[in-house]
Amino acid sequence: LVLETVNLLKPVALTRIPGRYLAHQESLPKLPVPPLKQTCDRYLAALEPIVDSEMLKNTQELVKEFQAQGGVGDRLQKGLEHRSRKTDNWLSDWWLQTAYLDYRLPVVVHSSPGVVLPRLEFSDRQGQIRYAAKLIAGVLDFKSMIDNETLPIEYLGGKMLCMNQYYQVLCSCRIPGIKSDSVVNYALNKRPPSHITVVHNYQFFVLDVYNSDGTTLTVDQLYIQLEKIWNSSLQTNKEPIGILTSNHRNSWGKAYANLIKDKTNKESVRAIQKSIFTVCLDAPMPRVSDEMYRTRAAVQMLHGGGSRWNSGNRWFDKTLQFIIGEDGTCGVIYEHAPAEGPPIVALIDHVVEYTKKSEMVRTPMVPLPMPKKLRFNITPEIKRDIEEAKQNMNIMVHDLDMKVIVFSHFGKNVPKSYKMSPDAFIQVALQLAYYRTYKRCCATYESASLRMFKLGRTDTIRSATSDSANFVKTMDDPNTEKVALLEKAVKAHRAYTDMAIRGQAIDRHLLGLKLQAIEDLSALPDIFMDTSFAVANHYNLSTSQVPAKTDCVMCFGPVVPDGYGVCYNPMEEHINFAVSAFNSCADTNAARMVQALEDALVDMKTLLDQTPKAKL
């Protein structure tokens, strides 16, 4: 189900519509707590293709005991229902905490997604600065719709969606802690931030983007200011303070507490955290072939290429960072705690269109103040922290196995011509690719939007179903009626998707029951200590469809050491895929998975083409 979004480029009434956003939010339904028996039954069905019969039998016993009348499941369910009555969304705070803020691996690769934009035609600093100026103006144009509450409300399947995430991505930042992080958002301050941060050659600058009368700087003025920044940061020998943000969260939490003991450092860090967003003016990366270009750009967005390249030219805790390379490489990296992909992509689509139409307007030359360079006092201890972060970053860089491809045989057009959901078609192809490679089915995660509900984030579409397993196991057997099985697998995925976006999937409910147990009980129920539960939550395939109008692709790392991260943007006649794995795992290989995926898609199309349409 593709997000239908109103064309954001129609001129929106510039007058403020105060209260419109709140009124809209108040009209949204609450996230339901699904019935206990339904979730238990669906959990057992989801285990069928991924665990052996012995394990399944054991789990069936545990589930039966868990959901018995007046049993432990019943008590936890009542607790969840009570929580639901007294909160706007029974899940959202728990989810932010457990999925993001308590997660201690680095945000780089493990959590923050990158977005690669189509390559731009410039290859020098003038082009880089001109594009950066237009891009900043485009983001501020989108921000004015957020500020004026005139953002077009989005719909999914005819239902209005929660717009809260749009209000979380600007003026916000993650803050490291020793055991758990937090997120700050300055957008609602009495005096909301009026500056962005620009980083060039590892040096951070505050760039004021509003005039005293509240109007934004023109593209022309932004260009002049960016040029000043560029010219006053030519030294390349500066300490890359930003690389600290890429470290393991506990290490960074400790280093952060130490860093901000110094008043100058504290003020500099605060300026970055408060800024509307960050622009990273990157040094050019080593040239690669056109075929490899997108893959190289993807790793530049995800981690910057390592400490000798652009990994220090970031503040990875910042929610939104736009990356503009001197060589025309452009994209985004965002910190995942406040928002999912679609709001970020809507913002990107708007900005990309804006940069195409905006030409430099000559403005009267009012002298503008020099953008302020942020100073950092680097003690020997901070220097050691930087060295440690550099080493860890370089290990991550070497470990990430990334492959971005444009699948050019067909796009959404083919599944649509067979009246199949393009997303379901691609997910079944992924199941086939994985099965052919490993001769087994694995737990598969695809994110589904819960934005039909107030403050909704995501639930899991479990793409490995009994129906997909039946299809993939027979696809390479010459004697079976495969088309009917393919159709059934695609329909099953579509049905699971519909169930998930209506708040009736199983994973967030099971998480809620588990967290309720942690709050209420002295011991975790057996169902959560069971091997099946561990297998079900070990996602060898972590996937996401992030459709965009722009011909871009989002990318992220795997969520388990022996897994793959797969993100795709299905366009009308091609599909952009980004597949990641870890080199430290001998069993996974991104290029091999990409090849298996291409073969699976082509073979499924061939299968359908051989069947008269009347039969379908």
XYZ file of C-alpha atoms in Angstrom:
616
model
C 0.000 0.000 0.000
C 1.849 3.064 -1.189
C 1.556 6.231 0.815
C -0.671 8.565 -1.159
C 0.654 12.004 -0.529
C -0.783 15.213 -1.804
C 1.553 16.996 -4.202
C 3.553 19.102 -1.779
C 4.607 21.554 -4.449
C 1.228 23.149 -5.009
C 1.471 26.615 -3.518
C 0.131 26.170 -0.009
C -1.683 29.030 1.613
C 1.071 30.762 3.501
C -1.216 31.989 6.211
C -0.844 30.097 9.426
C -3.575 27.655 10.337
C -2.998 27.540 14.095
C -4.468 24.515 15.833
C -4.958 22.556 12.625
C -2.305 19.993 13.507
C -3.635 19.404 17.024
C -7.215 19.134 15.794
C -6.098 16.563 13.238
C -4.134 14.568 15.838
C -7.089 14.531 18.239
C -9.305 13.030 15.534
C -7.084 9.950 15.082
C -8.055 6.598 16.602
C -5.930 4.993 19.327
C -3.711 2.001 18.624
C -5.735 -1.102 19.561
C -4.553 -3.915 21.842
C -5.302 -7.035 19.760
C -7.177 -9.975 21.343
C -4.819 -12.353 23.193
C -6.061 -15.534 21.506
C -5.718 -13.991 18.034
C -2.077 -13.052 18.676
C -1.270 -16.475 20.154
C -2.773 -18.297 17.155
C -1.007 -16.013 14.683
C 2.288 -16.409 16.554
C 2.133 -20.202 16.175
C 1.288 -19.821 12.472
C 4.280 -17.487 12.024
C 6.616 -20.039 13.633
C 5.598 -22.864 11.301
C 7.928 -22.037 8.376
C 10.933 -21.081 10.558
C 11.237 -23.620 13.424
C 11.372 -27.428 13.412
C 8.393 -29.583 14.428
C 9.906 -30.521 17.810
C 10.365 -26.869 18.804
C 6.936 -25.979 17.510
C 5.312 -28.715 19.582
C 7.022 -27.445 22.714
C 5.948 -23.854 21.964
C 2.328 -24.927 21.357
C 2.270 -26.258 24.929
C 3.734 -23.030 26.341
C 1.269 -20.879 24.381
C -1.666 -23.001 25.545
C -0.585 -22.534 29.147
C 0.093 -18.785 28.629
C -3.373 -18.004 27.267
C -5.356 -20.208 29.664
C -8.361 -18.560 31.321
C -7.215 -16.528 34.335
C -3.602 -17.416 33.529
C -0.549 -15.181 33.281
C -1.318 -14.049 29.697
C -4.754 -12.953 30.756
C -3.339 -10.820 33.584
C -0.784 -9.175 31.291
C -3.430 -8.521 28.623
C -5.589 -6.724 31.211
C -2.551 -4.668 32.239
C -1.981 -3.652 28.602
C -5.641 -2.733 28.155
C -5.432 -0.582 31.275
C -2.266 1.110 29.952
C -4.046 1.736 26.655
C -6.925 3.520 28.406
C -4.637 5.914 30.253
C -2.190 6.819 27.454
C -2.467 8.266 23.927
C -0.636 5.225 22.589
C 0.187 2.222 24.779
C 3.217 1.380 22.658
C 4.966 4.571 21.560
C 7.013 5.404 24.695
C 7.976 1.767 25.222
C 8.986 1.417 21.580
C 11.145 4.565 21.532
C 12.880 3.324 24.664
C 13.444 -0.346 23.791
C 13.999 -0.096 20.022
C 16.179 3.008 20.060
C 17.217 4.732 23.264
C 18.216 1.601 25.234
C 19.979 0.093 22.194
C 23.714 0.302 22.858
C 25.349 -0.543 19.540
C 26.560 2.484 17.511
C 23.814 4.329 15.625
C 26.124 4.205 12.601
C 25.354 1.162 10.391
C 23.256 -0.498 13.123
C 20.426 2.008 13.376
C 20.662 5.163 11.256
C 19.486 4.767 7.647
C 21.142 6.575 4.750
C 19.534 7.864 1.566
C 21.417 8.170 -1.726
C 20.134 10.889 -4.060
C 20.675 10.844 -7.835
C 24.209 11.991 -8.678
C 24.551 15.694 -9.374
C 26.354 17.300 -12.267
C 28.917 19.330 -10.329
C 32.483 18.429 -9.447
C 33.885 21.516 -7.754
C 33.337 23.689 -4.688
C 31.214 26.269 -6.565
C 28.766 23.579 -7.612
C 28.800 22.052 -4.160
C 28.117 25.370 -2.416
C 25.458 26.431 -4.933
C 23.607 23.151 -4.478
C 23.954 23.322 -0.681
C 22.431 26.819 -0.704
C 19.428 25.666 -2.737
C 19.002 22.585 -0.592
C 18.993 24.619 2.634
C 16.360 26.940 1.126
C 14.298 23.883 0.142
C 14.372 22.430 3.666
C 13.372 25.820 5.114
C 10.500 25.947 2.610
C 9.286 22.570 3.898
C 9.806 23.767 7.480
C 7.479 26.716 6.836
C 4.678 24.215 6.101
C 5.392 22.459 9.401
C 5.512 25.771 11.289
C 2.333 27.119 9.672
C 0.539 23.785 10.118
C -0.214 23.700 6.381
C 1.455 20.342 5.649
C -0.898 18.282 3.474
C -2.292 15.435 5.563
C -1.301 12.034 4.195
C -3.630 9.121 3.620
C -3.149 5.373 3.473
C -5.960 3.285 2.054
C -8.334 6.229 2.470
C -7.500 6.709 6.165
C -5.809 9.836 7.546
C -2.333 9.352 8.968
C -0.664 10.693 12.095
C 1.582 13.629 11.168
C 3.472 13.773 14.478
C 6.807 12.538 13.077
C 7.117 15.633 10.862
C 7.211 17.701 14.042
C 10.067 15.597 15.464
C 12.710 15.676 12.724
C 13.824 19.325 12.761
C 15.525 21.074 15.713
C 16.034 17.720 17.428
C 18.968 15.575 18.473
C 19.808 12.389 20.343
C 21.817 12.753 23.540
C 24.038 9.875 24.712
C 23.761 8.457 28.217
C 25.801 5.828 30.019
C 23.001 3.242 30.106
C 20.299 4.810 27.944
C 19.994 7.809 25.615
C 17.402 10.567 25.303
C 16.098 12.805 22.515
C 15.724 16.580 22.789
C 13.491 18.675 20.578
C 13.839 22.468 20.603
C 11.135 23.164 18.003
C 8.548 24.145 20.605
C 10.817 26.410 22.623
C 9.649 29.971 23.250
C 12.477 31.013 20.942
C 12.825 28.144 18.477
C 16.248 27.702 16.847
C 16.982 29.890 13.824
C 20.335 28.379 12.812
C 21.615 25.269 11.095
C 25.013 23.614 11.585
C 27.431 23.308 8.687
C 30.436 21.012 8.946
C 33.405 21.155 6.574
C 36.822 19.523 7.071
C 35.599 18.322 10.513
C 34.934 21.940 11.603
C 31.462 22.967 12.771
C 29.817 26.327 12.106
C 26.585 27.982 13.186
C 24.790 29.482 10.194
C 21.851 31.764 10.963
C 19.242 31.168 8.260
C 16.628 33.740 9.297
C 16.760 37.512 9.127
C 15.695 39.536 12.160
C 12.246 40.063 10.562
C 11.659 36.290 10.395
C 12.208 35.906 6.640
C 14.680 33.266 5.469
C 17.986 34.081 3.833
C 17.762 33.857 0.033
C 19.672 31.216 -1.917
C 22.088 33.957 -2.905
C 22.752 34.983 0.698
C 23.115 31.355 1.776
C 25.692 30.897 -0.981
C 27.740 33.848 0.304
C 27.606 32.542 3.883
C 28.581 29.004 2.844
C 31.507 30.406 0.887
C 32.726 32.199 4.014
C 32.467 28.926 5.945
C 34.373 27.055 3.251
C 37.146 29.635 3.118
C 37.652 29.678 6.880
C 37.913 25.879 7.205
C 40.574 24.991 4.684
C 42.898 23.239 7.179
C 42.438 19.473 7.005
C 44.426 18.668 10.138
C 41.698 19.384 12.686
C 40.600 16.825 15.277
C 37.414 15.102 14.002
C 35.332 15.743 17.133
C 32.183 14.466 15.381
C 33.553 10.938 15.099
C 32.876 10.518 18.834
C 29.167 10.233 17.968
C 29.831 7.027 16.000
C 31.096 5.039 18.973
C 29.294 2.404 21.049
C 26.648 4.319 23.018
C 28.060 3.544 26.470
C 31.572 4.661 25.428
C 30.185 7.795 23.803
C 27.994 8.409 26.868
C 31.092 8.424 29.093
C 33.126 10.533 26.652
C 30.208 12.974 26.312
C 29.940 13.532 30.068
C 33.660 14.277 30.067
C 33.549 16.459 26.934
C 30.872 18.836 28.224
C 32.556 19.467 31.564
C 34.339 22.226 29.648
C 32.127 25.300 29.184
C 33.244 26.047 25.596
C 32.662 22.442 24.550
C 29.267 22.387 26.224
C 28.160 25.523 24.361
C 29.434 24.155 21.030
C 27.670 20.816 21.508
C 24.479 22.604 22.534
C 24.603 24.706 19.341
C 24.758 21.524 17.237
C 21.952 19.855 19.188
C 19.703 22.905 18.898
C 20.278 23.520 15.199
C 17.402 22.974 12.758
C 19.463 20.392 10.853
C 23.059 19.793 9.769
C 24.714 20.157 6.368
C 27.915 18.155 5.815
C 30.132 19.534 3.054
C 32.153 16.431 2.235
C 35.574 16.089 0.667
C 35.581 14.092 -2.591
C 35.894 10.306 -2.229
C 38.130 8.105 -4.435
C 36.585 7.711 -7.902
C 34.911 4.439 -8.852
C 33.255 3.034 -11.978
C 29.706 4.158 -12.818
C 28.463 0.688 -11.948
C 29.976 0.930 -8.445
C 29.011 4.567 -7.906
C 25.720 4.027 -6.067
C 27.281 1.455 -3.748
C 30.106 3.837 -2.866
C 27.598 6.656 -2.325
C 25.550 4.402 -0.020
C 28.496 3.738 2.274
C 29.362 7.442 2.235
C 25.840 8.174 3.493
C 25.898 5.369 6.085
C 29.324 5.932 7.637
C 31.353 8.467 5.634
C 33.987 6.031 4.362
C 36.208 5.832 7.445
C 38.334 8.210 9.491
C 40.592 9.216 6.566
C 37.576 10.287 4.543
C 34.330 11.812 5.791
C 33.361 9.859 8.932
C 34.520 12.757 11.115
C 32.470 15.230 9.065
C 29.245 14.281 10.860
C 27.354 14.586 14.121
C 25.637 11.187 13.983
C 23.283 12.012 16.885
C 21.692 14.809 14.844
C 18.271 13.753 13.565
C 18.736 15.103 10.064
C 22.046 15.519 8.207
C 22.271 16.409 4.522
C 25.509 15.297 2.901
C 26.827 17.142 -0.142
C 30.117 15.988 -1.603
C 32.425 18.124 -3.700
C 32.192 15.376 -6.339
C 28.396 15.571 -6.775
C 27.554 12.778 -4.326
C 24.511 13.748 -2.285
C 22.225 12.228 0.261
C 20.986 12.118 3.805
C 21.602 10.222 7.011
C 19.056 10.401 9.796
C 19.003 9.280 13.405
C 16.154 6.791 13.635
C 14.708 7.434 17.108
C 12.282 10.274 16.197
C 10.941 9.057 12.826
C 10.600 6.416 10.127
C 11.574 6.640 6.468
C 8.377 7.997 4.830
C 8.343 11.464 6.500
C 12.065 11.813 5.736
C 11.430 10.826 2.107
C 8.512 13.272 1.803
C 10.859 16.027 2.974
C 13.561 14.854 0.532
C 11.076 14.727 -2.394
C 10.055 18.307 -1.623
C 13.656 19.524 -1.358
C 14.758 17.783 -4.577
C 11.897 19.399 -6.524
C 12.679 22.746 -4.919
C 16.365 22.603 -5.934
C 15.326 21.970 -9.549
C 13.133 25.028 -9.825
C 14.986 27.535 -7.681
C 17.369 29.709 -9.630
C 19.662 32.169 -7.944
C 17.746 35.363 -7.287
C 19.978 38.406 -6.996
C 19.316 40.074 -3.684
C 20.399 43.479 -2.442
C 23.727 42.984 -0.716
C 23.180 43.576 2.962
C 26.408 42.667 4.708
C 25.860 39.498 6.737
C 27.816 38.563 9.862
C 30.491 35.899 9.612
C 29.048 32.461 10.585
C 30.406 31.473 13.979
C 32.930 28.638 14.162
C 32.308 26.275 17.079
C 35.374 25.800 19.257
C 36.358 22.649 21.116
C 39.026 22.335 23.787
C 40.614 18.947 23.281
C 42.236 17.454 26.362
C 44.525 14.396 26.120
C 41.593 12.305 27.383
C 39.255 13.556 24.633
C 42.046 12.925 22.113
C 42.181 9.300 23.304
C 38.388 9.004 22.956
C 38.668 10.332 19.397
C 41.388 7.791 18.541
C 39.274 4.951 19.954
C 36.228 6.115 17.981
C 38.344 6.307 14.794
C 39.581 2.741 15.244
C 36.093 1.402 15.934
C 34.697 3.316 12.968
C 37.328 1.843 10.635
C 36.519 -1.665 11.858
C 32.816 -1.011 11.062
C 33.718 0.374 7.640
C 35.703 -2.751 6.768
C 32.976 -5.001 8.085
C 30.098 -3.540 6.078
C 29.393 -5.406 2.848
C 27.100 -3.207 0.758
C 25.620 -3.523 -2.713
C 23.248 -1.075 -4.389
C 21.697 -1.999 -7.719
C 19.099 -0.761 -10.129
C 17.007 -3.752 -11.150
C 16.163 -2.642 -14.674
C 14.093 -5.556 -16.081
C 10.831 -4.174 -14.708
C 9.301 -2.185 -11.875
C 5.854 -1.908 -10.290
C 4.360 -2.221 -13.796
C 4.752 -6.029 -14.010
C 3.131 -7.103 -10.721
C 0.415 -4.489 -11.307
C -0.349 -5.961 -14.744
C -1.010 -9.271 -12.941
C -3.125 -7.479 -10.306
C -0.539 -8.256 -7.629
C 0.774 -5.923 -4.952
C 4.311 -4.852 -6.036
C 5.534 -4.950 -2.436
C 4.173 -8.471 -1.881
C 5.707 -9.589 -5.190
C 9.148 -8.255 -4.168
C 8.899 -9.799 -0.684
C 8.047 -13.223 -2.109
C 11.044 -12.874 -4.480
C 13.225 -12.174 -1.424
C 11.915 -15.330 0.233
C 12.770 -17.266 -2.927
C 16.258 -15.747 -3.144
C 16.969 -16.601 0.485
C 15.608 -20.147 0.176
C 17.624 -20.889 -2.956
C 20.780 -19.639 -1.238
C 20.363 -21.304 2.182
C 17.807 -24.085 1.608
C 15.734 -22.834 4.533
C 13.258 -20.096 5.379
C 14.239 -17.456 7.919
C 12.498 -14.963 10.191
C 11.880 -11.906 8.016
C 11.049 -8.381 9.175
C 9.325 -5.838 6.984
C 8.207 -2.625 8.603
C 4.533 -1.674 8.387
C 3.302 1.798 9.244
C 0.976 2.244 12.236
C 0.413 5.917 11.388
C -3.338 5.351 11.013
C -3.229 5.591 14.806
C -2.263 8.487 17.022
C 1.539 8.531 17.553
C 1.794 5.252 15.619
C 5.245 4.065 14.545
C 5.634 0.561 13.037
C 4.769 -3.082 13.429
C 6.300 -6.115 11.738
C 5.049 -7.767 8.588
C 6.405 -11.320 8.861
C 7.113 -12.120 5.230
C 8.032 -15.766 5.845
C 4.605 -17.450 5.864
C 3.469 -21.039 5.335
C 2.216 -19.915 1.916
C 5.538 -18.329 0.914
C 7.361 -21.446 2.170
C 5.129 -23.710 0.039
C 5.883 -21.612 -3.023
C 9.660 -21.251 -2.594
C 10.111 -24.956 -1.872
C 8.348 -25.948 -5.100
C 9.527 -23.146 -7.410
C 12.463 -25.192 -8.707
C 10.531 -28.457 -8.888
C 9.477 -28.957 -12.529
C 6.257 -30.865 -11.868
C 4.133 -28.678 -9.613
C 1.424 -26.135 -10.298
C 3.581 -23.199 -9.214
C 1.506 -20.241 -10.394
C -1.310 -20.955 -7.960
C 1.229 -21.220 -5.118
C 2.869 -17.936 -6.142
C -0.508 -16.218 -6.210
C -1.366 -17.627 -2.807
C 1.974 -16.462 -1.346
C 1.485 -12.927 -2.719
C -2.093 -12.791 -1.395
C -0.960 -14.001 2.044
C 1.627 -11.222 2.220
C -0.942 -8.647 1.177
C -3.345 -9.918 3.851
C -0.640 -9.770 6.554
C 0.182 -6.196 5.486
C -3.464 -5.122 5.788
C -3.686 -6.760 9.190
C -0.484 -5.015 10.349
C -1.413 -1.482 9.296
C -4.743 -1.928 11.103
C -2.899 -2.654 14.349
C -3.607 -6.406 14.347
C -0.101 -7.834 13.841
C 1.622 -9.831 16.591
C 5.065 -8.428 17.263
C 4.356 -5.180 19.080
C 1.596 -6.934 21.044
C 4.038 -9.674 22.146
C 6.598 -6.999 23.035
C 3.931 -5.168 25.049
C 3.021 -8.348 26.945
C 6.721 -8.972 27.646
C 7.321 -5.402 28.898
C 4.138 -5.566 30.972
C 5.535 -8.772 32.526
C 8.833 -7.010 33.305
C 6.856 -4.269 35.087
C 4.421 -6.589 36.916
C 6.009 -9.960 37.521
C 9.038 -11.342 39.283
C 9.808 -13.762 36.438
C 9.363 -13.660 32.663
C 6.698 -16.086 31.375
C 8.163 -19.210 29.685
C 6.813 -18.200 26.263
C 9.417 -15.368 26.183
C 12.263 -17.631 27.383
C 11.529 -20.229 24.710
C 13.993 -20.935 21.853
C 11.206 -20.370 19.298
C 10.808 -16.796 20.541
C 14.546 -16.195 20.053
C 14.429 -17.685 16.523
C 11.356 -15.620 15.637
C 13.189 -12.452 16.687
C 16.470 -13.250 14.936
C 15.765 -11.528 11.631
C 18.188 -12.836 9.011
C 16.263 -10.637 6.594
C 15.458 -7.127 7.794
C 13.624 -5.328 5.004
C 11.789 -2.147 4.197
C 10.002 -0.671 1.218
C 10.587 3.078 1.126
C 8.837 4.448 -1.952
C 9.789 7.917 -3.180
C 9.022 10.136 -6.156
C 12.760 10.858 -6.359
C 14.857 8.110 -7.945
C 16.692 7.519 -4.673
C 17.403 4.526 -2.477
C 17.510 4.187 1.279
C 20.002 1.823 2.907
C 20.698 0.393 6.357
C 22.800 -2.323 7.963
C 21.688 -5.835 8.999
C 20.132 -6.241 12.466
C 21.883 -9.530 13.280
C 25.520 -10.602 12.679
C 24.533 -13.245 10.108
C 21.773 -11.286 8.399
C 20.975 -8.931 5.547
C 19.503 -5.429 5.454
C 17.362 -4.973 2.326
C 15.762 -1.680 1.375
C 14.029 -0.926 -1.915
C 12.246 1.820 -3.794
C 10.007 0.362 -6.528
C 9.675 2.818 -9.428
C 7.335 2.302 -12.407
C 9.856 0.509 -14.667
C 12.794 -0.307 -12.386
C 13.491 -1.067 -8.724
C 16.303 0.423 -6.637
C 17.716 -2.087 -4.145
C 20.261 -1.670 -1.354
C 21.462 -4.898 0.254
C 23.870 -5.004 3.197
C 25.647 -7.776 5.100
C 28.714 -8.102 7.327
C 32.066 -9.308 5.994
C 32.749 -10.878 9.398
C 30.067 -13.458 8.638
C 31.356 -16.119 6.239
C 27.823 -17.227 5.298
C 26.513 -13.912 4.008
C 27.440 -12.015 0.867
C 25.599 -8.941 -0.387
C 26.549 -9.358 -4.074
C 25.447 -12.997 -4.062
C 22.119 -12.093 -2.413
C 21.554 -9.311 -4.969
C 22.164 -11.796 -7.790
C 19.773 -14.335 -6.219
C 17.170 -11.585 -5.843
C 17.471 -10.479 -9.485
C 17.166 -14.104 -10.625
C 14.132 -14.681 -8.396
C 12.312 -11.604 -9.742
C 13.031 -12.541 -13.362
C 12.024 -16.191 -12.786
C 8.744 -15.179 -11.125
C 7.902 -12.896 -14.045
C 8.771 -15.694 -16.515
C 6.508 -18.058 -14.582
C 3.599 -15.619 -14.788
C 4.261 -14.813 -18.456
C 4.060 -18.503 -19.370
C 0.580 -18.752 -17.886
C -2.409 -17.520 -19.891
C -3.856 -14.476 -18.071
C -7.288 -16.103 -18.115
C -5.976 -18.622 -15.585
C -4.839 -15.944 -13.165
